[in-house]
């Protein structure tokens, strides 16, 4: 297996930097779900010690993005229907709370940033849309909702599943891009509109349904 193109790590906290570069490679599709992550190869590619790589992999394991097994080493998580059900169930609850909280706390700056991200999605769709680019905008939109909510512990809970959600959304796009492309702009525009002027119950329902739609879309195409 060819080593992923990681780019050499800087000296900003080598474990964190290693985690960032490995995460980027995983989310760029350079290491597929279930693919192995070998410490020696990663340390050479990053120009750091195996210890820094090992600590970086522990960070990614806490995020749920990789798994370690005795005598089997570390690998990117494989995406099973059970993984999908668990992660999206947690995400639905978090996104619902983030949306109804942000409805009360979002500033005009927050709302303008969300509108700009929806506009960027629409521009991407109007051209030659790239799935990974749309997913990055999708994740950035939800980061913005959590930032608008202003609840530190809620944001920490989101970050605990964020990398898995990103990977799952990339997998959803790879398996069924047409389903995702047809919905991504309208669904996020609706959320942005409701955050600005919608009633609480409708916003809560739509935020949860947005996640459930993603859940169904991935499960429908997952082998």
Coordinates of C-alpha atoms in Angstrom, one line a residue:
X1 CA 0.0 0.0 0.0
X2 CA 1.4 3.5 -1.0
X3 CA 2.0 5.8 1.9
X4 CA -0.4 8.8 2.0
X5 CA 0.9 12.2 1.0
X6 CA 0.9 13.9 4.4
X7 CA 3.4 16.7 4.3
X8 CA 6.0 17.1 7.0
X9 CA 4.9 18.2 10.4
X10 CA 5.9 21.5 12.0
X11 CA 7.0 21.8 15.6
X12 CA 3.7 23.0 16.9
X13 CA 3.1 20.2 19.4
X14 CA 4.1 17.2 17.4
X15 CA 1.3 14.9 18.6
X16 CA -1.4 17.4 17.7
X17 CA 0.3 18.2 14.4
X18 CA 0.6 14.5 13.6
X19 CA -3.1 14.0 14.4
X20 CA -4.0 16.9 12.2
X21 CA -2.0 15.7 9.2
X22 CA -3.3 12.1 9.6
X23 CA -6.9 13.3 10.0
X24 CA -6.5 15.4 6.8
X25 CA -5.2 12.4 4.9
X26 CA -8.1 10.2 6.1
X27 CA -10.7 12.9 5.2
X28 CA -9.0 13.4 1.8
X29 CA -9.6 9.7 1.1
X30 CA -5.9 8.8 1.0
X31 CA -6.5 6.1 3.7
X32 CA -9.9 4.4 3.1
X33 CA -12.3 3.2 5.8
X34 CA -10.7 0.0 7.3
X35 CA -7.3 1.0 5.9
X36 CA -4.2 0.4 8.1
X37 CA -2.2 3.2 9.7
X38 CA 1.4 2.0 10.3
X39 CA 3.4 4.0 12.8
X40 CA 6.8 3.6 11.0
X41 CA 5.5 4.7 7.6
X42 CA 3.6 7.7 9.2
X43 CA 6.6 8.7 11.2
X44 CA 8.8 8.7 8.1
X45 CA 6.3 10.7 6.0
X46 CA 5.8 13.3 8.8
X47 CA 9.4 13.5 9.9
X48 CA 8.6 12.9 13.5
X49 CA 9.2 10.1 16.0
X50 CA 7.0 7.1 16.3
X51 CA 6.1 8.3 19.8
X52 CA 4.6 11.5 18.3
X53 CA 2.7 9.5 15.8
X54 CA 1.4 7.1 18.4
X55 CA 0.1 10.0 20.5
X56 CA -1.5 11.5 17.4
X57 CA -3.2 8.2 16.7
X58 CA -4.5 8.2 20.3
X59 CA -6.0 11.6 19.7
X60 CA -7.8 10.3 16.6
X61 CA -8.9 7.2 18.5
X62 CA -10.6 9.4 21.1
X63 CA -12.4 11.2 18.2
X64 CA -13.6 7.8 17.0
X65 CA -11.9 8.1 13.7
X66 CA -9.4 5.2 14.1
X67 CA -9.4 2.0 16.1
X68 CA -6.6 0.0 17.6
X69 CA -6.6 -3.7 18.3
X70 CA -4.0 -5.9 20.1
X71 CA -1.7 -7.5 17.5
X72 CA -3.6 -5.9 14.7
X73 CA -2.3 -2.3 14.9
X74 CA -4.3 0.8 14.1
X75 CA -6.7 1.3 11.2
X76 CA -9.3 3.8 10.1
X77 CA -12.8 2.9 11.3
X78 CA -14.8 0.7 9.0
X79 CA -18.3 2.1 8.5
X80 CA -20.9 -0.4 9.5
X81 CA -24.7 0.2 9.7
X82 CA -24.4 0.0 13.5
X83 CA -21.8 2.8 13.4
X84 CA -24.0 4.9 11.3
X85 CA -27.1 4.4 13.5
X86 CA -25.1 5.3 16.7
X87 CA -23.3 8.3 15.3
X88 CA -26.3 9.9 13.6
X89 CA -28.5 9.3 16.7
X90 CA -26.1 11.3 18.8
X91 CA -25.7 13.9 16.1
X92 CA -29.5 14.3 15.7
X93 CA -29.8 15.1 19.4
X94 CA -26.8 17.5 19.4
X95 CA -27.9 19.3 16.2
X96 CA -31.4 19.8 17.5
X97 CA -30.1 21.4 20.7
X98 CA -27.5 23.5 18.9
X99 CA -30.2 24.8 16.5
X100 CA -32.7 25.9 19.1
X101 CA -29.9 27.4 21.3
X102 CA -28.5 29.3 18.3
X103 CA -31.9 30.6 17.5
X104 CA -31.8 32.6 20.7
X105 CA -28.1 33.5 20.7
X106 CA -26.9 34.0 17.1
X107 CA -25.7 37.4 16.1
X108 CA -26.1 39.0 12.7
X109 CA -22.5 38.1 12.0
X110 CA -23.2 34.4 12.8
X111 CA -26.2 34.4 10.5
X112 CA -24.4 36.2 7.7
X113 CA -21.6 33.6 7.9
X114 CA -24.2 30.8 7.6
X115 CA -25.8 32.5 4.6
X116 CA -22.4 32.9 3.0
X117 CA -21.8 29.1 3.4
X118 CA -25.1 28.3 1.8
X119 CA -24.2 30.7 -1.1
X120 CA -20.9 28.9 -1.5
X121 CA -22.7 25.5 -1.7
X122 CA -25.0 26.9 -4.4
X123 CA -22.0 28.2 -6.3
X124 CA -20.4 24.8 -6.1
X125 CA -23.5 23.1 -7.3
X126 CA -23.9 25.5 -10.2
X127 CA -20.4 24.6 -11.5
X128 CA -18.8 21.2 -11.5
X129 CA -19.6 20.1 -8.0
X130 CA -17.0 18.2 -6.0
X131 CA -18.3 16.0 -3.3
X132 CA -15.5 16.6 -0.8
X133 CA -15.8 20.3 -1.2
X134 CA -19.5 20.3 -0.6
X135 CA -19.0 18.1 2.5
X136 CA -16.4 20.6 3.8
X137 CA -18.9 23.4 3.4
X138 CA -21.6 21.3 5.1
X139 CA -19.4 20.6 8.1
X140 CA -18.4 24.3 8.2
X141 CA -22.1 25.3 8.3
X142 CA -22.7 23.1 11.3
X143 CA -19.6 24.3 13.0
X144 CA -21.1 27.8 12.5
X145 CA -24.4 26.8 14.2
X146 CA -22.5 25.4 17.2
X147 CA -20.4 28.6 17.3
X148 CA -23.6 30.7 17.3
X149 CA -25.1 28.6 20.1
X150 CA -22.2 29.6 22.3
X151 CA -22.3 26.6 24.6
X152 CA -18.8 25.3 25.2
X153 CA -19.8 21.9 26.4
X154 CA -22.2 21.4 23.5
X155 CA -19.4 22.3 21.1
X156 CA -17.1 19.8 22.8
X157 CA -19.8 17.1 22.4
X158 CA -20.0 18.0 18.7
X159 CA -16.2 17.8 18.3
X160 CA -16.3 14.3 19.9
X161 CA -18.3 13.0 16.8
X162 CA -17.3 15.6 14.2
X163 CA -14.6 13.7 12.5
X164 CA -16.8 10.6 12.3
X165 CA -19.6 12.6 10.8
X166 CA -17.2 14.1 8.3
X167 CA -16.0 10.7 7.3
X168 CA -19.5 9.3 7.1
X169 CA -20.7 12.2 4.9
X170 CA -17.8 11.6 2.6
X171 CA -18.8 8.0 2.3
X172 CA -22.4 9.0 1.7
X173 CA -21.2 11.2 -1.2
X174 CA -19.0 8.5 -2.6
X175 CA -21.9 6.0 -2.7
X176 CA -24.8 8.3 -3.6
X177 CA -23.7 11.8 -4.7
X178 CA -26.9 12.5 -6.6
X179 CA -29.0 12.1 -3.4
X180 CA -26.7 14.4 -1.5
X181 CA -26.3 17.0 -4.3
X182 CA -30.1 17.3 -4.8
X183 CA -30.6 18.2 -1.1
X184 CA -27.6 19.9 0.3
X185 CA -28.3 23.5 -0.7
X186 CA -32.1 23.5 0.0
X187 CA -31.7 21.8 3.4
X188 CA -29.1 24.2 4.7
X189 CA -30.9 27.2 3.3
X190 CA -34.0 26.1 5.2
X191 CA -32.0 25.8 8.4
X192 CA -30.4 29.2 7.9
X193 CA -33.8 30.8 7.3
X194 CA -35.4 29.1 10.3
X195 CA -32.5 30.2 12.6
X196 CA -33.2 33.8 11.6
X197 CA -37.0 33.8 11.6
X198 CA -38.5 30.4 12.4
X199 CA -40.4 29.2 15.4
X200 CA -38.6 27.0 17.9
X201 CA -40.6 23.8 17.3
X202 CA -40.3 23.9 13.5
X203 CA -36.6 24.6 13.7
X204 CA -36.1 21.7 16.2
X205 CA -38.0 19.3 13.9
X206 CA -36.1 20.4 10.7
X207 CA -32.7 20.2 12.4
X208 CA -33.4 16.7 13.5
X209 CA -34.9 15.7 10.1
X210 CA -31.8 17.1 8.4
X211 CA -29.7 14.5 10.2
X212 CA -32.1 11.7 9.7
X213 CA -32.1 12.4 6.0
X214 CA -28.3 12.0 6.0
X215 CA -28.7 8.8 8.0
X216 CA -31.1 7.3 5.6
X217 CA -29.1 8.4 2.6
X218 CA -26.0 6.7 3.8
X219 CA -27.7 3.5 4.9
X220 CA -29.5 3.2 1.6
X221 CA -26.2 2.9 -0.3
X222 CA -24.0 1.2 2.3
X223 CA -22.9 -2.2 1.2

